[in-house]
Structure formats: structure tokens, C-alpha cells
Amino acid sequence: KTTTTATPNTDTMKAFLFIVFLAVLTNAQRLVPGSPVRFTMQRPEGLREFWVWAPPGYVQNSTKPYSLVMFFHGLAGDYNQVPQITQLAMKSNYVFVSGRGTPSVFPSFKGSRAWNAGVCCTGGNPGPDDVEFTRNAIAKVKSIVKISNMYAVGWSNGGFMVDKLGCEAGEMWTAIASHAGATVIGKGGSDALSKCDSSIGNNGFSYLHLHGLDDPVVPWAGQSRGDGIDLPPTLQVVSRWATRLECKGGVESNYRNNLATNLIHKGCRNGGTVELMTGAKQGHEWWSIPNFSTFDYIFDFFKRAPKKKTN
């Protein structure tokens, strides 16, 4: 019995593999409405990952511009730490980006995923450049979909990172929101506030800071920790943002219930605002306040912020 084995034509096989390669490449750059797509990049600190959601109704290769929100998780968290943020981004018709921090070498947090926001929380000298990682991730998204205004929101260590992005990459953002965060670039404490003063340049954007009065992890009154992390007081963090963003339109409060109260610095650069939302009896957590949603408040703040002509 004779067995015949078919051997594919070499040229045909090459053509087939090239088509497969193009299909994989195209698929890697395709966003999926309402679902996350994982992207990777090689950086000096190693392989980095981020996920991108296109809003419902998104059409590939559309010339329609979309607003973008990027989320920064807390210490030991991950890209999917706060699903409510993702859901609101989709509801608001935003492109949503969420990155993954790197394992910390800081003794207090060794191995936990973290962002290098200054004195906290990755450790290392100098540690990963998460500002450049953010720029790289957003540049990749912009190569796929047209982006207009951009927003950043961070929780805890992610809030530290959002402040750092405001200090060192403020030209990127229309508005940023830090929940239970602080400015910790440089050596932290007063040095962080001064370093941000000198690095922000002429950039203008709206800034929202939410903080619980009973936060034991990032205390309202600030804290000089024994492990070298120096956290400035919340009121100093916000007042310095109002100063460096040249807010000259007075201060007002237009939201108050039993536990949540805001303070708004008006007339800032580009018509923006600097706002502090204080949660009484709230700790280091996403607040539980009747008739108040932290998530809704952040996205309403983004929608109120004056839009930039270009980004």
C-alpha cells in the first residue's frame, strides 16, 4: 500500500502565514465595544500591561473623537479593582484605559503591585517610570482611536500617581481626580509640594480631591511614617493645587449633606476649578454615604470641567 503525503507549496505556505500575521496584527489593534482588550509593551522595567475598553456603539476606524478616562489602582490592586469606574466610563461613552502597576520592592509592600508616584510605593532607585508608561499607553490608544479630552482617576497609591501626572504631565489632561491620595513626588511632605510647584509649568486642568476625615492609611492631617513615606496634610495638598493652577475666582461650597461637603476654588487656569470633597466619618475606602456616590461625583466633575480645544 502506497501512502501519499501532501507537502504544501512553499510559496503558498508563506503567503498563508503572512495573511495570518496580518490578521493577528490587525486583531491586536482592534478595540471591542464594552469589553477589555489587553495590550503589552516592553519597557526598561520589563513587560508592562494595560487594558482598553471601547464604549458601546464604538465603530472601528471611525473618525469620531472620544474622550478617554484612565484609572490607576491602589496598592496591591489591579486593573479591574473598581468595576464601578469601568461601568460609568461605558455609560458615559468614554474610552476606558486601566493599567497594571509593577511589583514593589519597597520593604513595607514587597511584591504588591504599585505605582511609582514618588516616595510611594514601588521603591527602587529610581524605580519604574510610570509617567512615561502612561504616555506610552495613551499613545498606543491614540494610534487606534481618535481621542479628544482625557481624564485620570486614581485610588490611594493610584491617587498619588494621578497627582504626579498632574505635576509632571499636566498638558495631557482636561481633569484629574485623586481619591484618598496625596502629592508624594520628590522626598514627599513639603518637598513634594515644592517639587510640583516647579514642575507643573503653564499647564491647566481641573483637579478634584476626595478624602475621608477618618482615613487611617493616608491621614487627613498628613503623616511622617517610620518607613520613609512622608504624607503632606490634605488641606495643604489642595491649597497648593489652587495656588499653582492660579485660582483667582474665590472659594465656594455648593454641595453639603450630613457627611459630604465640598470646597471649590474657582477661576483657575483654562477656566477650571480645584475642588476638595470631604467625607465625614469616612476611612480609607470608597465611601458609603446615603444619597451620595463617589463614582458619580467623579464623572460629573469630569463632565463639568471645561474642555480643551486640542489634546
mmCIF file of C-alpha atoms in Angstrom:
data_model
loop_
_atom_site.group_PDB
_atom_site.id
_atom_site.type_symbol
_atom_site.label_atom_id
_atom_site.label_comp_id
_atom_site.label_asym_id
_atom_site.label_seq_id
_atom_site.Cartn_x
_atom_site.Cartn_y
_atom_site.Cartn_z
ATOM 1 C CA LYS A 1 0.000 0.000 0.000
ATOM 2 C CA THR A 2 1.311 3.353 -1.006
ATOM 3 C CA THR A 3 0.734 6.343 1.297
ATOM 4 C CA THR A 4 0.919 9.781 -0.233
ATOM 5 C CA THR A 5 1.725 12.759 1.966
ATOM 6 C CA ALA A 6 0.847 16.175 0.625
ATOM 7 C CA THR A 7 3.585 18.753 1.035
ATOM 8 C CA PRO A 8 2.334 22.336 0.861
ATOM 9 C CA ASN A 9 3.826 24.567 -1.769
ATOM 10 C CA THR A 10 6.425 26.784 -0.084
ATOM 11 C CA ASP A 11 5.207 29.990 -1.713
ATOM 12 C CA THR A 12 1.603 29.164 -0.820
ATOM 13 C CA MET A 13 2.589 28.499 2.811
ATOM 14 C CA LYS A 14 4.498 31.787 3.023
ATOM 15 C CA ALA A 15 1.533 33.682 1.651
ATOM 16 C CA PHE A 16 -0.788 31.941 4.127
ATOM 17 C CA LEU A 17 1.473 32.736 7.110
ATOM 18 C CA PHE A 18 1.715 36.378 6.009
ATOM 19 C CA ILE A 19 -2.079 36.632 5.895
ATOM 20 C CA VAL A 20 -2.293 35.072 9.379
ATOM 21 C CA PHE A 21 0.333 37.527 10.636
ATOM 22 C CA LEU A 22 -1.633 40.474 9.252
ATOM 23 C CA ALA A 23 -4.821 39.139 10.829
ATOM 24 C CA VAL A 24 -3.146 38.799 14.230
ATOM 25 C CA LEU A 25 -1.633 42.266 13.938
ATOM 26 C CA THR A 26 -4.968 43.789 12.962
ATOM 27 C CA ASN A 27 -6.758 41.947 15.779
ATOM 28 C CA ALA A 28 -4.182 43.155 18.311
ATOM 29 C CA GLN A 29 -5.078 46.723 17.427
ATOM 30 C CA ARG A 30 -8.836 46.250 17.407
ATOM 31 C CA LEU A 31 -10.934 47.527 20.293
ATOM 32 C CA VAL A 32 -14.088 45.705 21.345
ATOM 33 C CA PRO A 33 -17.160 47.706 22.399
ATOM 34 C CA GLY A 34 -17.868 47.140 26.086
ATOM 35 C CA SER A 35 -15.101 44.566 26.604
ATOM 36 C CA PRO A 36 -11.435 44.797 27.686
ATOM 37 C CA VAL A 37 -8.597 44.241 25.235
ATOM 38 C CA ARG A 38 -5.159 43.541 26.738
ATOM 39 C CA PHE A 39 -2.118 45.390 25.411
ATOM 40 C CA THR A 40 1.518 44.816 26.333
ATOM 41 C CA MET A 41 4.723 46.776 25.871
ATOM 42 C CA GLN A 42 8.362 46.231 26.701
ATOM 43 C CA ARG A 43 9.898 48.949 28.856
ATOM 44 C CA PRO A 44 13.196 49.229 30.759
ATOM 45 C CA GLU A 45 11.488 47.787 33.866
ATOM 46 C CA GLY A 46 10.134 44.816 31.896
ATOM 47 C CA LEU A 47 6.837 43.781 30.329
ATOM 48 C CA ARG A 48 4.013 46.224 31.075
ATOM 49 C CA GLU A 49 0.297 45.641 30.622
ATOM 50 C CA PHE A 50 -2.807 47.757 30.213
ATOM 51 C CA TRP A 51 -6.388 47.120 29.176
ATOM 52 C CA VAL A 52 -8.638 49.206 26.932
ATOM 53 C CA TRP A 53 -12.427 49.211 26.695
ATOM 54 C CA ALA A 54 -14.194 50.872 23.777
ATOM 55 C CA PRO A 55 -17.649 52.270 24.605
ATOM 56 C CA PRO A 56 -20.828 50.599 23.359
ATOM 57 C CA GLY A 57 -21.518 51.650 19.799
ATOM 58 C CA TYR A 58 -17.835 52.162 19.004
ATOM 59 C CA VAL A 59 -17.077 51.616 15.306
ATOM 60 C CA GLN A 60 -13.569 50.596 14.230
ATOM 61 C CA ASN A 61 -11.719 53.241 12.166
ATOM 62 C CA SER A 62 -14.360 55.848 12.920
ATOM 63 C CA THR A 63 -13.267 59.480 12.702
ATOM 64 C CA LYS A 64 -15.497 60.348 15.656
ATOM 65 C CA PRO A 65 -13.427 61.666 18.596
ATOM 66 C CA TYR A 66 -13.911 60.051 22.004
ATOM 67 C CA SER A 67 -12.995 61.231 25.473
ATOM 68 C CA LEU A 68 -10.685 58.931 27.442
ATOM 69 C CA VAL A 69 -10.526 58.037 31.138
ATOM 70 C CA MET A 70 -7.505 56.249 32.615
ATOM 71 C CA PHE A 71 -7.744 54.539 36.017
ATOM 72 C CA PHE A 72 -4.869 53.867 38.441
ATOM 73 C CA HIS A 73 -5.484 51.140 41.001
ATOM 74 C CA GLY A 74 -4.480 51.196 44.660
ATOM 75 C CA LEU A 75 -1.566 49.385 46.296
ATOM 76 C CA ALA A 76 -1.877 45.601 45.814
ATOM 77 C CA GLY A 77 -4.806 46.195 43.441
ATOM 78 C CA ASP A 78 -5.121 45.515 39.734
ATOM 79 C CA TYR A 79 -6.561 46.980 36.549
ATOM 80 C CA ASN A 80 -10.055 45.638 37.373
ATOM 81 C CA GLN A 81 -10.054 46.713 41.028
ATOM 82 C CA VAL A 82 -13.050 49.076 40.797
ATOM 83 C CA PRO A 83 -15.629 47.808 38.259
ATOM 84 C CA GLN A 84 -17.954 50.732 39.023
ATOM 85 C CA ILE A 85 -15.444 53.061 37.313
ATOM 86 C CA THR A 86 -15.460 50.883 34.206
ATOM 87 C CA GLN A 87 -19.251 50.785 34.132
ATOM 88 C CA LEU A 88 -19.549 54.562 34.414
ATOM 89 C CA ALA A 89 -16.965 55.075 31.673
ATOM 90 C CA MET A 90 -19.006 52.855 29.359
ATOM 91 C CA LYS A 91 -22.236 54.613 30.344
ATOM 92 C CA SER A 92 -20.582 57.982 29.644
ATOM 93 C CA ASN A 93 -19.380 56.804 26.196
ATOM 94 C CA TYR A 94 -15.683 57.150 27.117
ATOM 95 C CA VAL A 95 -12.768 55.033 26.009
ATOM 96 C CA PHE A 96 -11.547 53.469 29.262
ATOM 97 C CA VAL A 97 -7.911 52.561 29.968
ATOM 98 C CA SER A 98 -6.658 50.778 33.067
ATOM 99 C CA GLY A 99 -3.051 49.826 33.675
ATOM 100 C CA ARG A 100 -1.275 47.357 35.937
ATOM 101 C CA GLY A 101 1.427 48.567 38.297
ATOM 102 C CA THR A 102 4.694 46.724 38.931
ATOM 103 C CA PRO A 103 5.702 44.561 41.938
ATOM 104 C CA SER A 104 7.006 46.798 44.702
ATOM 105 C CA VAL A 105 10.482 46.332 46.147
ATOM 106 C CA PHE A 106 9.667 48.747 48.980
ATOM 107 C CA PRO A 107 10.184 46.775 52.236
ATOM 108 C CA SER A 108 6.716 47.583 53.617
ATOM 109 C CA PHE A 109 4.905 46.456 50.453
ATOM 110 C CA LYS A 110 7.292 43.992 48.811
ATOM 111 C CA GLY A 111 5.694 42.139 45.911
ATOM 112 C CA SER A 112 2.475 44.174 45.875
ATOM 113 C CA ARG A 113 1.516 45.843 42.598
ATOM 114 C CA ALA A 114 2.165 49.559 42.895
ATOM 115 C CA TRP A 115 2.756 52.827 41.057
ATOM 116 C CA ASN A 116 5.952 54.835 41.344
ATOM 117 C CA ALA A 117 4.400 58.122 42.465
ATOM 118 C CA GLY A 118 7.474 59.348 44.355
ATOM 119 C CA VAL A 119 8.253 58.157 47.876
ATOM 120 C CA CYS A 120 5.465 55.600 47.470
ATOM 121 C CA CYS A 121 5.026 52.870 46.544
ATOM 122 C CA THR A 122 7.285 50.830 44.204
ATOM 123 C CA GLY A 123 10.621 51.549 45.845
ATOM 124 C CA GLY A 124 13.795 51.172 43.825
ATOM 125 C CA ASN A 125 16.217 53.821 42.716
ATOM 126 C CA PRO A 126 14.839 55.345 40.580
ATOM 127 C CA GLY A 127 12.141 52.695 40.072
ATOM 128 C CA PRO A 128 9.851 52.341 37.044
ATOM 129 C CA ASP A 129 8.907 55.477 35.115
ATOM 130 C CA ASP A 130 5.131 55.267 35.355
ATOM 131 C CA VAL A 131 4.649 58.715 33.842
ATOM 132 C CA GLU A 132 6.315 57.506 30.659
ATOM 133 C CA PHE A 133 4.365 54.242 30.843
ATOM 134 C CA THR A 134 1.169 56.314 30.916
ATOM 135 C CA ARG A 135 2.296 58.359 27.921
ATOM 136 C CA ASN A 136 3.164 55.179 26.009
ATOM 137 C CA ALA A 137 -0.170 53.512 26.795
ATOM 138 C CA ILE A 138 -2.213 56.523 25.717
ATOM 139 C CA ALA A 139 -0.114 56.985 22.571
ATOM 140 C CA LYS A 140 -0.978 53.403 21.622
ATOM 141 C CA VAL A 141 -4.696 54.060 22.179
ATOM 142 C CA LYS A 142 -4.471 57.237 20.096
ATOM 143 C CA SER A 143 -2.977 55.238 17.241
ATOM 144 C CA ILE A 144 -6.212 53.229 17.115
ATOM 145 C CA VAL A 145 -8.985 55.668 18.005
ATOM 146 C CA LYS A 146 -9.307 59.447 17.796
ATOM 147 C CA ILE A 147 -9.153 60.926 21.314
ATOM 148 C CA SER A 148 -10.232 64.429 22.327
ATOM 149 C CA ASN A 149 -10.263 65.171 26.070
ATOM 150 C CA MET A 150 -8.513 62.962 28.619
ATOM 151 C CA TYR A 151 -9.174 62.345 32.295
ATOM 152 C CA ALA A 152 -7.336 60.446 35.034
ATOM 153 C CA VAL A 153 -8.718 58.961 38.244
ATOM 154 C CA GLY A 154 -6.763 57.161 40.934
ATOM 155 C CA TRP A 155 -7.428 55.478 44.261
ATOM 156 C CA SER A 156 -4.927 55.542 47.187
ATOM 157 C CA ASN A 157 -1.494 54.819 45.632
ATOM 158 C CA GLY A 158 -3.256 55.400 42.310
ATOM 159 C CA GLY A 159 -4.333 58.785 43.682
ATOM 160 C CA PHE A 160 -0.671 59.533 44.402
ATOM 161 C CA MET A 161 0.058 58.633 40.776
ATOM 162 C CA VAL A 162 -2.673 60.951 39.475
ATOM 163 C CA ASP A 163 -1.143 63.833 41.438
ATOM 164 C CA LYS A 164 2.258 63.012 39.946
ATOM 165 C CA LEU A 165 0.750 63.058 36.457
ATOM 166 C CA GLY A 166 -0.731 66.480 37.186
ATOM 167 C CA CYS A 167 2.676 67.735 38.318
ATOM 168 C CA GLU A 168 4.768 66.217 35.521
ATOM 169 C CA ALA A 169 2.381 65.609 32.606
ATOM 170 C CA GLY A 170 -0.358 68.164 33.118
ATOM 171 C CA GLU A 171 -0.583 69.014 29.422
ATOM 172 C CA MET A 172 -2.279 65.664 28.821
ATOM 173 C CA TRP A 173 -5.346 66.166 30.979
ATOM 174 C CA THR A 174 -8.639 68.023 30.927
ATOM 175 C CA ALA A 175 -9.328 66.997 34.532
ATOM 176 C CA ILE A 176 -7.909 64.604 37.134
ATOM 177 C CA ALA A 177 -9.378 63.115 40.308
ATOM 178 C CA SER A 178 -7.484 61.717 43.299
ATOM 179 C CA HIS A 179 -9.409 59.692 45.888
ATOM 180 C CA ALA A 180 -7.626 59.077 49.217
ATOM 181 C CA GLY A 181 -4.362 60.239 47.643
ATOM 182 C CA ALA A 182 -1.685 62.900 48.148
ATOM 183 C CA THR A 183 1.232 64.566 46.371
ATOM 184 C CA VAL A 184 4.328 62.476 47.178
ATOM 185 C CA ILE A 185 6.873 63.235 44.423
ATOM 186 C CA GLY A 186 10.465 64.015 45.392
ATOM 187 C CA LYS A 187 11.032 63.296 49.079
ATOM 188 C CA GLY A 188 7.366 63.601 49.976
ATOM 189 C CA GLY A 189 5.923 66.029 52.505
ATOM 190 C CA SER A 190 6.690 69.699 51.904
ATOM 191 C CA ASP A 191 9.348 68.748 49.348
ATOM 192 C CA ALA A 192 6.675 67.073 47.218
ATOM 193 C CA LEU A 193 4.556 70.228 47.201
ATOM 194 C CA SER A 194 7.533 72.395 46.219
ATOM 195 C CA LYS A 195 8.667 69.983 43.505
ATOM 196 C CA CYS A 196 5.192 70.002 41.992
ATOM 197 C CA ASP A 197 5.155 73.824 42.086
ATOM 198 C CA SER A 198 8.303 73.903 39.972
ATOM 199 C CA SER A 199 7.402 71.107 37.540
ATOM 200 C CA ILE A 200 3.823 71.922 36.514
ATOM 201 C CA GLY A 201 4.774 74.731 34.134
ATOM 202 C CA ASN A 202 1.899 76.553 32.434
ATOM 203 C CA ASN A 203 -0.380 73.542 32.215
ATOM 204 C CA GLY A 204 -4.007 73.987 33.189
ATOM 205 C CA PHE A 205 -6.693 71.435 34.082
ATOM 206 C CA SER A 206 -9.385 70.862 36.702
ATOM 207 C CA TYR A 207 -8.440 68.980 39.870
ATOM 208 C CA LEU A 208 -10.684 67.039 42.289
ATOM 209 C CA HIS A 209 -9.515 65.567 45.584
ATOM 210 C CA LEU A 210 -11.755 63.337 47.718
ATOM 211 C CA HIS A 211 -10.635 62.449 51.240
ATOM 212 C CA GLY A 212 -12.178 60.891 54.334
ATOM 213 C CA LEU A 213 -11.645 62.663 57.642
ATOM 214 C CA ASP A 214 -11.081 59.317 59.385
ATOM 215 C CA ASP A 215 -8.668 57.842 56.827
ATOM 216 C CA PRO A 216 -6.089 55.835 58.867
ATOM 217 C CA VAL A 217 -3.862 54.954 55.887
ATOM 218 C CA VAL A 218 -3.465 58.366 54.229
ATOM 219 C CA PRO A 219 -4.425 60.574 57.196
ATOM 220 C CA TRP A 220 -6.239 63.855 56.622
ATOM 221 C CA ALA A 221 -3.656 65.614 58.811
ATOM 222 C CA GLY A 222 -0.708 64.042 56.983
ATOM 223 C CA GLN A 223 1.852 61.671 58.423
ATOM 224 C CA SER A 224 5.601 61.129 58.639
ATOM 225 C CA ARG A 225 5.892 57.354 58.636
ATOM 226 C CA GLY A 226 8.826 55.446 60.010
ATOM 227 C CA ASP A 227 9.395 53.709 56.673
ATOM 228 C CA GLY A 228 10.331 56.968 54.938
ATOM 229 C CA ILE A 229 6.945 57.843 53.446
ATOM 230 C CA ASP A 230 6.083 61.457 54.311
ATOM 231 C CA LEU A 231 2.475 62.369 53.501
ATOM 232 C CA PRO A 232 1.520 66.074 53.407
ATOM 233 C CA PRO A 233 -1.781 67.217 55.004
ATOM 234 C CA THR A 234 -4.819 67.105 52.733
ATOM 235 C CA LEU A 235 -5.639 70.806 53.071
ATOM 236 C CA GLN A 236 -2.079 71.709 52.058
ATOM 237 C CA VAL A 237 -2.244 69.368 49.053
ATOM 238 C CA VAL A 238 -5.430 71.004 47.772
ATOM 239 C CA SER A 239 -4.497 74.613 48.597
ATOM 240 C CA ARG A 240 -1.204 74.206 46.729
ATOM 241 C CA TRP A 241 -3.068 72.906 43.680
ATOM 242 C CA ALA A 242 -5.258 76.018 43.856
ATOM 243 C CA THR A 243 -2.139 78.197 44.038
ATOM 244 C CA ARG A 244 -0.190 76.533 41.226
ATOM 245 C CA LEU A 245 -3.275 76.463 38.990
ATOM 246 C CA GLU A 246 -3.763 80.186 39.693
ATOM 247 C CA CYS A 247 -7.326 80.004 41.009
ATOM 248 C CA LYS A 248 -8.439 83.620 41.461
ATOM 249 C CA GLY A 249 -12.230 83.401 41.347
ATOM 250 C CA GLY A 250 -12.931 82.938 45.028
ATOM 251 C CA VAL A 251 -13.984 79.902 47.045
ATOM 252 C CA GLU A 252 -17.449 78.457 47.460
ATOM 253 C CA SER A 253 -19.269 75.371 48.704
ATOM 254 C CA ASN A 254 -22.253 74.147 46.704
ATOM 255 C CA TYR A 255 -22.657 70.590 47.989
ATOM 256 C CA ARG A 256 -23.416 69.566 51.551
ATOM 257 C CA ASN A 257 -25.239 66.701 53.183
ATOM 258 C CA ASN A 258 -24.768 65.114 56.594
ATOM 259 C CA LEU A 259 -21.418 63.542 55.680
ATOM 260 C CA ALA A 260 -20.120 65.009 52.394
ATOM 261 C CA THR A 261 -19.070 68.640 51.901
ATOM 262 C CA ASN A 262 -17.196 70.288 49.057
ATOM 263 C CA LEU A 263 -14.984 73.359 48.742
ATOM 264 C CA ILE A 264 -14.382 74.782 45.259
ATOM 265 C CA HIS A 265 -11.587 77.140 44.181
ATOM 266 C CA LYS A 266 -12.874 78.910 41.072
ATOM 267 C CA GLY A 267 -11.361 80.881 38.192
ATOM 268 C CA CYS A 268 -8.344 78.644 37.681
ATOM 269 C CA ARG A 269 -6.245 78.213 34.526
ATOM 270 C CA ASN A 270 -8.272 77.420 31.387
ATOM 271 C CA GLY A 271 -11.451 78.208 33.318
ATOM 272 C CA GLY A 272 -11.019 75.151 35.522
ATOM 273 C CA THR A 273 -11.623 74.523 39.208
ATOM 274 C CA VAL A 274 -9.801 72.926 42.126
ATOM 275 C CA GLU A 275 -12.197 71.056 44.386
ATOM 276 C CA LEU A 276 -11.958 69.248 47.714
ATOM 277 C CA MET A 277 -14.731 66.832 48.670
ATOM 278 C CA THR A 278 -14.543 65.832 52.335
ATOM 279 C CA GLY A 279 -16.216 62.731 53.747
ATOM 280 C CA ALA A 280 -17.010 62.898 57.449
ATOM 281 C CA LYS A 281 -16.703 59.558 59.293
ATOM 282 C CA GLN A 282 -15.173 58.039 56.141
ATOM 283 C CA GLY A 283 -11.981 55.997 56.187
ATOM 284 C CA HIS A 284 -9.645 54.627 53.528
ATOM 285 C CA GLU A 285 -12.406 53.285 51.343
ATOM 286 C CA TRP A 286 -14.869 54.096 48.609
ATOM 287 C CA TRP A 287 -17.383 55.968 50.724
ATOM 288 C CA SER A 288 -20.684 54.642 51.968
ATOM 289 C CA ILE A 289 -22.818 57.776 52.298
ATOM 290 C CA PRO A 290 -26.600 57.815 51.822
ATOM 291 C CA ASN A 291 -27.671 59.623 48.648
ATOM 292 C CA PHE A 292 -24.058 60.161 47.569
ATOM 293 C CA SER A 293 -21.978 58.205 45.053
ATOM 294 C CA THR A 294 -18.242 58.823 44.914
ATOM 295 C CA PHE A 295 -18.173 57.322 41.433
ATOM 296 C CA ASP A 296 -20.978 59.517 40.085
ATOM 297 C CA TYR A 297 -19.438 62.611 41.640
ATOM 298 C CA ILE A 298 -16.094 61.998 39.928
ATOM 299 C CA PHE A 299 -17.679 61.539 36.496
ATOM 300 C CA ASP A 300 -19.958 64.557 36.990
ATOM 301 C CA PHE A 301 -16.815 66.555 37.803
ATOM 302 C CA PHE A 302 -15.201 65.373 34.563
ATOM 303 C CA LYS A 303 -18.272 66.395 32.592
ATOM 304 C CA ARG A 304 -18.320 69.867 34.221
ATOM 305 C CA ALA A 305 -14.642 70.551 33.538
ATOM 306 C CA PRO A 306 -14.012 72.985 30.643
ATOM 307 C CA LYS A 307 -12.981 71.034 27.553
ATOM 308 C CA LYS A 308 -9.665 71.588 25.832
ATOM 309 C CA LYS A 309 -9.610 72.541 22.169
ATOM 310 C CA THR A 310 -6.897 70.013 21.412
ATOM 311 C CA ASN A 311 -5.197 67.185 23.274
#
